[in-house]
Tab-separated table of C-alpha atoms in Angstrom:
chain	number	residue	atom	x	y	z
A	1	MET	CA	-3.017	-7.219	3.214
A	2	ARG	CA	-3.882	-11.002	2.521
A	3	ASP	CA	-6.696	-10.554	0.658
A	4	ASP	CA	-5.999	-9.687	-2.982
A	5	VAL	CA	-8.812	-7.552	-3.843
A	6	PHE	CA	-8.235	-5.284	-1.174
A	7	ARG	CA	-4.784	-5.216	-2.230
A	8	ARG	CA	-5.528	-4.379	-5.828
A	9	ALA	CA	-8.098	-1.956	-4.688
A	10	ALA	CA	-5.813	-0.084	-2.693
A	11	ARG	CA	-2.993	-0.038	-5.116
A	12	GLN	CA	-5.237	1.360	-7.612
A	13	LEU	CA	-6.180	3.897	-4.789
A	14	MET	CA	-2.679	5.246	-4.272
A	15	LEU	CA	-2.059	5.469	-8.049
A	16	ASP	CA	-5.804	7.112	-8.994
A	17	GLU	CA	-6.387	9.170	-6.293
A	18	GLN	CA	-3.230	9.910	-4.266
A	19	ALA	CA	-0.499	9.517	-6.549
A	20	PRO	CA	-2.070	12.950	-8.819
A	21	THR	CA	-2.196	14.795	-6.118
A	22	LEU	CA	1.406	14.553	-5.109
A	23	THR	CA	4.639	16.386	-6.813
A	24	ILE	CA	7.676	14.659	-5.129
A	25	THR	CA	11.273	15.035	-7.792
A	26	GLY	CA	12.726	12.443	-8.276
A	27	VAL	CA	10.159	9.429	-6.660
A	28	ASP	CA	8.547	7.054	-8.701
A	29	LEU	CA	5.027	6.872	-7.276
A	30	LEU	CA	4.488	3.551	-9.195
A	31	ALA	CA	7.199	1.920	-7.655
A	32	TYR	CA	6.391	3.157	-4.214
A	33	ALA	CA	3.058	2.428	-3.784
A	34	ASP	CA	4.433	-1.184	-5.222
A	35	SER	CA	6.654	-0.973	-2.603
A	36	LEU	CA	4.192	0.003	0.068
A	37	ILE	CA	2.102	-2.875	-1.146
A	38	ALA	CA	4.728	-5.511	-0.867
A	39	ARG	CA	5.694	-4.174	2.870
A	40	PHE	CA	1.793	-4.121	3.814
A	41	SER	CA	1.544	-7.460	2.579
A	42	ASN	CA	4.525	-8.984	4.305
A	43	PRO	CA	3.157	-10.890	7.203
A	44	ALA	CA	6.466	-10.946	8.834
A	45	LEU	CA	6.377	-7.292	9.500
A	46	LYS	CA	2.717	-7.922	11.646
A	47	HIS	CA	1.846	-4.279	11.427
A	48	ARG	CA	-0.145	-2.832	14.406
A	49	THR	CA	-3.706	-2.165	12.330
A	50	ALA	CA	-4.023	-5.718	11.854
A	51	ASN	CA	-3.024	-6.531	15.813
A	52	ARG	CA	-5.796	-3.851	16.792
A	53	HIS	CA	-8.151	-5.544	14.515
A	54	GLY	CA	-7.317	-9.157	15.660
A	55	ARG	CA	-6.328	-10.533	12.580
C-alpha cells in the first residue's frame, strides 16, 4: 500500500463498513486496523497480491 489515498480508503472501509459487523471481545478494532495497514504498507514483506500484479 504505497498509495496514501488508497491506504486511507482501505482503513476507512475497515472502520466504517467492516468493524460495525464484528463483535470480538477484547479486541481494539481501531488498533487492529492500524496494524493491518502498517503490515500491508511494509514493502519488505512482499505480499503475494503485489507479486501477482507486477508491483
